[in-house]
mmCIF file of C-alpha atoms and ligand atoms in Angstrom:
data_model
loop_
_atom_site.group_PDB
_atom_site.id
_atom_site.type_symbol
_atom_site.label_atom_id
_atom_site.label_comp_id
_atom_site.label_asym_id
_atom_site.label_seq_id
_atom_site.Cartn_x
_atom_site.Cartn_y
_atom_site.Cartn_z
ATOM 1 C CA MET A 1 -132.523 119.199 176.630
ATOM 2 C CA LYS A 2 -134.638 120.950 174.327
ATOM 3 C CA ILE A 3 -138.093 121.820 174.847
ATOM 4 C CA ALA A 4 -139.640 120.657 171.761
ATOM 5 C CA GLY A 5 -140.101 116.747 171.197
ATOM 6 C CA SER A 6 -139.512 116.756 176.146
ATOM 7 C CA ARG A 7 -141.500 114.301 177.653
ATOM 8 C CA VAL A 8 -142.861 116.087 180.799
ATOM 9 C CA LEU A 9 -144.163 114.836 183.963
ATOM 10 C CA VAL A 10 -146.326 118.267 186.115
ATOM 11 C CA THR A 11 -147.689 117.611 189.897
ATOM 12 C CA GLY A 12 -150.624 119.256 190.607
ATOM 13 C CA GLY A 13 -151.396 120.952 186.708
ATOM 14 C CA GLY A 14 -154.285 121.725 187.646
ATOM 15 C CA SER A 15 -154.511 125.045 188.979
ATOM 16 C CA GLY A 16 -152.072 127.986 189.549
ATOM 17 C CA ILE A 17 -147.882 127.035 188.223
ATOM 18 C CA GLY A 18 -148.611 124.155 187.592
ATOM 19 C CA ARG A 19 -151.627 124.440 185.005
ATOM 20 C CA PHE A 20 -149.046 127.119 183.216
ATOM 21 C CA LEU A 21 -146.623 125.620 182.987
ATOM 22 C CA ALA A 22 -147.958 122.641 181.499
ATOM 23 C CA GLU A 23 -149.839 124.547 179.425
ATOM 24 C CA ARG A 24 -147.170 126.903 177.819
ATOM 25 C CA LEU A 25 -144.442 123.483 177.881
ATOM 26 C CA GLU A 26 -147.278 121.508 175.820
ATOM 27 C CA ALA A 27 -147.153 125.022 173.427
ATOM 28 C CA GLU A 28 -143.828 124.629 172.470
ATOM 29 C CA SER A 29 -144.070 120.812 171.768
ATOM 30 C CA ALA A 30 -143.236 119.234 174.629
ATOM 31 C CA GLU A 31 -145.141 115.756 175.741
ATOM 32 C CA VAL A 32 -147.064 116.661 178.841
ATOM 33 C CA TRP A 33 -147.993 114.669 181.523
ATOM 34 C CA VAL A 34 -149.923 115.612 184.319
ATOM 35 C CA LEU A 35 -150.638 113.580 187.931
ATOM 36 C CA GLU A 36 -153.221 116.077 190.350
ATOM 37 C CA ALA A 37 -155.251 115.387 193.421
ATOM 38 C CA ASP A 38 -158.676 117.149 191.585
ATOM 39 C CA ALA A 39 -160.839 114.663 189.679
ATOM 40 C CA ALA A 40 -162.823 117.449 188.064
ATOM 41 C CA ARG A 41 -158.920 119.672 187.190
ATOM 42 C CA CYS A 42 -157.963 116.315 185.366
ATOM 43 C CA THR A 43 -161.125 116.578 183.702
ATOM 44 C CA GLU A 44 -161.263 120.186 182.934
ATOM 45 C CA LEU A 45 -157.306 120.052 181.730
ATOM 46 C CA ARG A 46 -157.307 117.291 179.212
ATOM 47 C CA GLU A 47 -160.558 119.190 177.345
ATOM 48 C CA ALA A 48 -158.974 122.047 177.532
ATOM 49 C CA SER A 49 -156.021 121.070 176.164
ATOM 50 C CA GLY A 50 -158.040 118.629 173.179
ATOM 51 C CA GLY A 51 -156.404 115.605 174.776
ATOM 52 C CA ARG A 52 -152.865 116.385 174.569
ATOM 53 C CA ILE A 53 -152.112 116.671 178.161
ATOM 54 C CA ASN A 54 -152.658 113.233 179.552
ATOM 55 C CA ALA A 55 -153.825 114.667 183.674
ATOM 56 C CA TYR A 56 -154.299 111.077 184.980
ATOM 57 C CA THR A 57 -156.059 112.067 189.284
ATOM 58 C CA CYS A 58 -152.824 111.616 191.578
ATOM 59 C CA ASP A 59 -152.575 112.029 195.476
ATOM 60 C CA VAL A 60 -149.388 112.975 195.846
ATOM 61 C CA THR A 61 -149.030 112.613 198.961
ATOM 62 C CA ASP A 62 -149.289 108.492 199.608
ATOM 63 C CA PRO A 63 -146.825 106.820 198.704
ATOM 64 C CA ALA A 64 -148.947 103.441 197.525
ATOM 65 C CA THR A 65 -150.832 105.778 194.601
ATOM 66 C CA VAL A 66 -147.819 107.823 193.182
ATOM 67 C CA ASP A 67 -145.941 104.172 192.769
ATOM 68 C CA ALA A 68 -149.233 102.264 190.592
ATOM 69 C CA THR A 69 -150.224 105.981 188.743
ATOM 70 C CA LEU A 70 -146.460 106.630 187.447
ATOM 71 C CA GLN A 71 -146.617 102.604 186.594
ATOM 72 C CA ALA A 72 -149.324 102.954 184.570
ATOM 73 C CA ILE A 73 -148.452 105.998 182.740
ATOM 74 C CA PHE A 74 -144.682 103.924 181.758
ATOM 75 C CA ASP A 75 -146.799 100.797 181.484
ATOM 76 C CA THR A 76 -148.472 103.703 178.065
ATOM 77 C CA GLY A 77 -145.129 103.817 177.371
ATOM 78 C CA PHE A 78 -144.445 107.700 177.941
ATOM 79 C CA GLU A 79 -140.200 107.965 179.428
ATOM 80 C CA PRO A 80 -140.216 111.101 181.788
ATOM 81 C CA ASP A 81 -137.409 113.470 180.683
ATOM 82 C CA VAL A 82 -138.630 116.395 182.751
ATOM 83 C CA LEU A 83 -140.395 115.731 186.301
ATOM 84 C CA ILE A 84 -141.738 119.217 187.407
ATOM 85 C CA ASN A 85 -143.266 118.158 191.558
ATOM 86 C CA ASN A 86 -145.925 121.411 192.325
ATOM 87 C CA ALA A 87 -147.704 120.294 193.686
ATOM 88 C CA GLY A 88 -148.022 121.751 196.985
ATOM 89 C CA ILE A 89 -150.853 124.178 199.752
ATOM 90 C CA ILE A 90 -150.017 126.852 201.802
ATOM 91 C CA HIS A 91 -150.114 127.283 205.141
ATOM 92 C CA SER A 92 -150.011 130.293 207.139
ATOM 93 C CA GLU A 93 -149.808 129.285 211.227
ATOM 94 C CA PRO A 94 -147.788 130.523 214.402
ATOM 95 C CA LEU A 95 -145.806 128.866 216.897
ATOM 96 C CA VAL A 96 -147.819 130.136 219.278
ATOM 97 C CA ASN A 97 -150.820 131.928 218.613
ATOM 98 C CA MET A 98 -151.544 133.682 222.410
ATOM 99 C CA LEU A 99 -154.412 135.095 221.493
ATOM 100 C CA SER A 100 -156.223 131.858 221.109
ATOM 101 C CA ARG A 101 -158.838 130.505 224.773
ATOM 102 C CA GLY A 102 -158.480 126.772 223.730
ATOM 103 C CA GLU A 103 -154.513 125.036 222.121
ATOM 104 C CA ARG A 104 -152.129 128.096 221.665
ATOM 105 C CA VAL A 105 -149.828 125.620 220.345
ATOM 106 C CA HIS A 106 -149.143 124.356 216.203
ATOM 107 C CA SER A 107 -151.677 122.426 215.101
ATOM 108 C CA ARG A 108 -149.991 118.691 214.965
ATOM 109 C CA GLU A 109 -151.375 117.885 212.285
ATOM 110 C CA SER A 110 -151.448 120.914 210.206
ATOM 111 C CA TRP A 111 -147.868 120.707 210.974
ATOM 112 C CA ARG A 112 -147.556 116.988 208.742
ATOM 113 C CA ARG A 113 -150.127 117.667 206.445
ATOM 114 C CA VAL A 114 -148.052 120.888 204.677
ATOM 115 C CA MET A 115 -144.986 118.523 205.118
ATOM 116 C CA SER A 116 -146.303 115.568 203.728
ATOM 117 C CA ALA A 117 -148.429 118.053 200.691
ATOM 118 C CA ASP A 118 -145.067 120.361 200.117
ATOM 119 C CA LEU A 119 -142.195 117.246 200.774
ATOM 120 C CA ASP A 120 -143.164 114.135 201.340
ATOM 121 C CA SER A 121 -144.028 113.886 197.939
ATOM 122 C CA VAL A 122 -141.130 115.779 196.653
ATOM 123 C CA PHE A 123 -139.314 112.593 197.815
ATOM 124 C CA PHE A 124 -141.861 110.112 196.792
ATOM 125 C CA VAL A 125 -142.376 111.348 192.922
ATOM 126 C CA THR A 126 -138.865 111.850 192.244
ATOM 127 C CA SER A 127 -137.944 108.558 193.847
ATOM 128 C CA ARG A 128 -139.953 106.670 190.851
ATOM 129 C CA VAL A 129 -139.055 108.643 188.756
ATOM 130 C CA VAL A 130 -135.340 108.339 188.668
ATOM 131 C CA ASP A 131 -135.026 104.438 189.178
ATOM 132 C CA ARG A 132 -136.948 104.707 185.685
ATOM 133 C CA LEU A 133 -134.194 106.870 184.916
ATOM 134 C CA LEU A 134 -132.290 105.140 186.087
ATOM 135 C CA ALA A 135 -133.556 101.896 184.863
ATOM 136 C CA LYS A 136 -132.837 103.270 181.061
ATOM 137 C CA ARG A 137 -130.092 105.088 181.116
ATOM 138 C CA ARG A 138 -132.315 107.826 180.657
ATOM 139 C CA LYS A 139 -130.892 112.129 181.173
ATOM 140 C CA GLY A 140 -133.001 113.843 183.218
ATOM 141 C CA VAL A 141 -134.130 116.952 184.864
ATOM 142 C CA VAL A 142 -136.367 117.546 188.541
ATOM 143 C CA ILE A 143 -137.512 121.343 188.962
ATOM 144 C CA SER A 144 -138.725 121.406 192.597
ATOM 145 C CA ILE A 145 -141.104 124.169 193.291
ATOM 146 C CA SER A 146 -140.288 125.842 196.485
ATOM 147 C CA SER A 147 -140.659 128.976 197.982
ATOM 148 C CA ILE A 148 -138.560 131.551 199.153
ATOM 149 C CA SER A 149 -139.673 130.899 202.333
ATOM 150 C CA ALA A 150 -137.507 128.675 202.890
ATOM 151 C CA ASN A 151 -135.119 131.809 204.110
ATOM 152 C CA GLY A 152 -137.304 131.467 207.228
ATOM 153 C CA ASN A 153 -140.676 133.235 206.659
ATOM 154 C CA PRO A 154 -142.204 134.265 210.781
ATOM 155 C CA GLY A 155 -145.938 132.571 210.312
ATOM 156 C CA GLN A 156 -145.105 129.826 208.524
ATOM 157 C CA SER A 157 -143.679 126.981 210.388
ATOM 158 C CA ALA A 158 -144.424 124.038 208.287
ATOM 159 C CA TYR A 159 -144.606 126.034 204.914
ATOM 160 C CA SER A 160 -141.078 127.116 205.657
ATOM 161 C CA ALA A 161 -139.221 123.997 206.874
ATOM 162 C CA ALA A 162 -141.317 121.775 203.524
ATOM 163 C CA LYS A 163 -139.748 124.346 200.773
ATOM 164 C CA ALA A 164 -136.430 123.940 203.155
ATOM 165 C CA GLY A 165 -135.834 120.566 202.837
ATOM 166 C CA VAL A 166 -137.456 120.849 199.642
ATOM 167 C CA ASN A 167 -133.920 123.105 197.962
ATOM 168 C CA ALA A 168 -131.528 120.151 200.538
ATOM 169 C CA LEU A 169 -133.227 117.843 198.538
ATOM 170 C CA THR A 170 -132.652 119.284 195.402
ATOM 171 C CA ARG A 171 -128.401 120.154 195.968
ATOM 172 C CA THR A 172 -128.702 116.907 197.788
ATOM 173 C CA TRP A 173 -129.538 115.157 194.834
ATOM 174 C CA ALA A 174 -127.325 116.846 192.592
ATOM 175 C CA LYS A 175 -124.362 115.953 194.263
ATOM 176 C CA GLU A 176 -125.238 112.805 194.784
ATOM 177 C CA LEU A 177 -127.119 111.937 190.931
ATOM 178 C CA GLY A 178 -124.639 114.408 188.851
ATOM 179 C CA GLY A 179 -122.767 111.446 187.462
ATOM 180 C CA LEU A 180 -125.515 109.312 186.071
ATOM 181 C CA GLY A 181 -126.261 112.909 183.870
ATOM 182 C CA LEU A 182 -129.940 113.766 186.440
ATOM 183 C CA ARG A 183 -129.740 117.725 186.972
ATOM 184 C CA PHE A 184 -132.152 118.676 189.493
ATOM 185 C CA ALA A 185 -133.345 122.637 190.335
ATOM 186 C CA ALA A 186 -136.201 124.493 193.043
ATOM 187 C CA ILE A 187 -137.599 127.518 191.774
ATOM 188 C CA ALA A 188 -138.262 129.275 194.522
ATOM 189 C CA PRO A 189 -140.679 132.263 193.438
ATOM 190 C CA GLY A 190 -141.855 134.974 196.120
ATOM 191 C CA PHE A 191 -145.736 136.386 195.496
ATOM 192 C CA ILE A 192 -147.131 134.803 192.612
ATOM 193 C CA ASP A 193 -150.857 136.720 190.712
ATOM 194 C CA THR A 194 -152.283 132.354 191.221
ATOM 195 C CA PRO A 195 -155.973 131.740 192.655
ATOM 196 C CA SER A 196 -154.017 130.562 195.806
ATOM 197 C CA THR A 197 -152.192 133.684 196.671
ATOM 198 C CA ARG A 198 -154.875 135.864 196.252
ATOM 199 C CA ALA A 199 -156.948 133.532 198.204
ATOM 200 C CA ALA A 200 -154.487 134.069 200.225
ATOM 201 C CA LEU A 201 -154.216 138.222 200.492
ATOM 202 C CA SER A 202 -155.911 141.183 200.890
ATOM 203 C CA GLU A 203 -156.710 143.360 198.376
ATOM 204 C CA ALA A 204 -154.441 145.813 201.062
ATOM 205 C CA ALA A 205 -152.360 142.971 202.277
ATOM 206 C CA VAL A 206 -151.211 143.016 198.281
ATOM 207 C CA THR A 207 -150.752 146.697 197.825
ATOM 208 C CA ARG A 208 -148.416 146.738 201.103
ATOM 209 C CA LEU A 209 -146.208 144.361 199.989
ATOM 210 C CA GLN A 210 -145.917 145.829 196.541
ATOM 211 C CA GLN A 211 -144.541 148.716 198.805
ATOM 212 C CA GLN A 212 -141.824 145.752 199.618
ATOM 213 C CA ILE A 213 -141.779 143.994 196.392
ATOM 214 C CA PRO A 214 -138.248 146.010 194.830
ATOM 215 C CA LEU A 215 -139.915 145.314 190.961
ATOM 216 C CA ARG A 216 -143.244 146.812 193.211
ATOM 217 C CA ARG A 217 -145.813 143.988 191.919
ATOM 218 C CA LEU A 218 -146.701 140.828 191.840
ATOM 219 C CA GLY A 219 -145.100 137.975 189.843
ATOM 220 C CA ASP A 220 -146.546 136.703 187.274
ATOM 221 C CA LEU A 221 -146.890 133.299 185.755
ATOM 222 C CA GLU A 222 -145.181 133.538 182.617
ATOM 223 C CA SER A 223 -141.248 134.358 185.344
ATOM 224 C CA ILE A 224 -141.397 131.215 186.762
ATOM 225 C CA TYR A 225 -142.239 129.134 182.691
ATOM 226 C CA LEU A 226 -139.203 131.093 181.689
ATOM 227 C CA ALA A 227 -137.246 129.891 185.100
ATOM 228 C CA ALA A 228 -138.564 126.550 184.317
ATOM 229 C CA ARG A 229 -137.197 126.970 180.864
ATOM 230 C CA HIS A 230 -133.799 128.138 181.164
ATOM 231 C CA VAL A 231 -134.015 125.235 183.381
ATOM 232 C CA ILE A 232 -135.320 122.975 181.305
ATOM 233 C CA GLU A 233 -132.884 123.860 177.982
ATOM 234 C CA ASN A 234 -129.203 124.756 179.707
ATOM 235 C CA ASP A 235 -127.219 121.785 180.696
ATOM 236 C CA TYR A 236 -124.658 122.866 183.360
ATOM 237 C CA LEU A 237 -126.663 123.867 185.675
ATOM 238 C CA THR A 238 -128.218 121.472 188.131
ATOM 239 C CA GLY A 239 -127.944 122.279 192.802
ATOM 240 C CA THR A 240 -129.293 125.886 191.940
ATOM 241 C CA VAL A 241 -132.421 127.771 193.725
ATOM 242 C CA LEU A 242 -133.597 129.933 191.409
ATOM 243 C CA GLU A 243 -135.093 132.705 193.345
ATOM 244 C CA VAL A 244 -138.565 134.814 190.800
ATOM 245 C CA ASP A 245 -139.392 136.956 193.368
ATOM 246 C CA GLY A 246 -139.199 140.618 191.942
ATOM 247 C CA GLY A 247 -135.626 141.520 194.266
ATOM 248 C CA LEU A 248 -137.903 141.165 198.091
ATOM 249 C CA VAL A 249 -135.954 138.510 199.434
ATOM 250 C CA ILE A 250 -132.455 140.253 198.412
HETATM 251 P P1 LIG B 1 -153.041 126.187 193.038
HETATM 252 O O1 LIG B 1 -153.741 126.452 194.715
HETATM 253 O O2 LIG B 1 -153.243 126.998 192.322
HETATM 254 O O3 LIG B 1 -151.982 125.132 192.865
HETATM 255 C C1 LIG B 1 -152.274 123.329 193.343
HETATM 256 C C2 LIG B 1 -152.535 122.377 192.521
HETATM 257 O O4 LIG B 1 -151.596 121.051 192.911
HETATM 258 C C3 LIG B 1 -153.772 123.057 192.586
HETATM 259 O O5 LIG B 1 -154.522 121.842 191.976
HETATM 260 C C4 LIG B 1 -153.779 121.216 193.523
HETATM 261 O O6 LIG B 1 -155.028 120.223 193.718
HETATM 262 C C5 LIG B 1 -152.760 120.444 193.494
HETATM 263 N N1 LIG B 1 -152.215 118.813 194.495
HETATM 264 C C6 LIG B 1 -152.344 120.164 196.021
HETATM 265 N N2 LIG B 1 -151.760 118.479 196.681
HETATM 266 C C7 LIG B 1 -151.561 117.572 196.069
HETATM 267 C C8 LIG B 1 -151.713 116.858 195.928
HETATM 268 N N3 LIG B 1 -151.538 115.902 197.564
HETATM 269 N N4 LIG B 1 -151.012 115.667 194.473
HETATM 270 C C9 LIG B 1 -152.018 115.973 194.129
HETATM 271 N N5 LIG B 1 -152.727 117.461 193.714
HETATM 272 C C10 LIG B 1 -152.208 117.924 194.723
HETATM 273 O O7 LIG B 1 -151.154 126.431 194.098
HETATM 274 P P2 LIG B 1 -149.826 127.440 193.145
HETATM 275 O O8 LIG B 1 -150.251 128.692 193.941
HETATM 276 O O9 LIG B 1 -149.442 127.788 191.647
HETATM 277 O O10 LIG B 1 -149.109 127.053 193.587
HETATM 278 C C11 LIG B 1 -148.834 125.480 193.320
HETATM 279 C C12 LIG B 1 -146.801 125.868 193.968
HETATM 280 O O11 LIG B 1 -145.734 127.226 194.393
HETATM 281 C C13 LIG B 1 -147.144 125.144 195.136
HETATM 282 O O12 LIG B 1 -145.698 123.892 195.674
HETATM 283 C C14 LIG B 1 -146.674 126.554 196.414
HETATM 284 O O13 LIG B 1 -146.023 126.083 197.324
HETATM 285 C C15 LIG B 1 -145.556 127.389 195.292
HETATM 286 N N6 LIG B 1 -144.858 128.695 195.383
HETATM 287 C C16 LIG B 1 -145.673 129.584 194.714
HETATM 288 C C17 LIG B 1 -146.689 130.610 194.827
HETATM 289 C C18 LIG B 1 -147.148 131.597 194.356
HETATM 290 O O14 LIG B 1 -147.071 132.662 194.780
HETATM 291 N N7 LIG B 1 -148.378 130.852 193.938
HETATM 292 C C19 LIG B 1 -145.503 131.447 195.913
HETATM 293 C C20 LIG B 1 -143.728 130.783 196.338
HETATM 294 C C21 LIG B 1 -144.489 128.880 195.749
#
């Protein structure tokens, strides 16, 4: 599929990776729509793009809100060719915190919150968009932003499980819907230099990490864009989980 002229829907497009992808794809002449929970980020994105990116306030963990927002978008005449499931939260917490004086076991609330943001959201948005593509007999590509944590990362039970779920859905849907002209891929970033990564890691942790990464640096946002572009443009690619991590998981 060619990027120029394609219609792209990006979740969580108000910050970090999602925002970069939205702006980069718009610059390559795609028509870009964003679903973003943070209303202020929606306004900011619309203004920064001179109104060329349509940003809707939408919490993608809430199925009723997702359904209503997507219907409103479809009613404007927007028919998506590409969906990028990017919205998500990063969360670290040990299964059992032996140093805690109170509850030692991983919070049930944070487990549910992460599964909801990182896995349920992908299911809610993709099912509606795929239904629309099938009803309109259109081809399409779904890219979900996973993580190398899907391989199992100590201290990240919920996040690792949710991202492994994203990879499983990607492969399942690739097999289930390939015959109908739909392609699915996941991009699994390592550590990308975004505000959320910088907020989560101390300077010392970044320095230690850089020594472990074969390419000796955090990834840049352009590397994720190049992976997304490859997935969109290569019509024989489906079911793939593309790791973009500077060699960290080798
Ligand atoms: P970020 O926090 O900078 O941006 C995420 C955006 O998604 C924010 O604008 C946020 O408001 C929005 N969002 C969160 N929950 C939402 C919801 N329920 N509904 C709608 N919007 C919502 O994060 P980022 O670093 O750009 O990460 C984006 C994605 O990439 C996430 O899925 C994350 O797990 C994944 N990822 C990031 C890295 C990294 O190094 N930054 C590494 C691996 C995977």
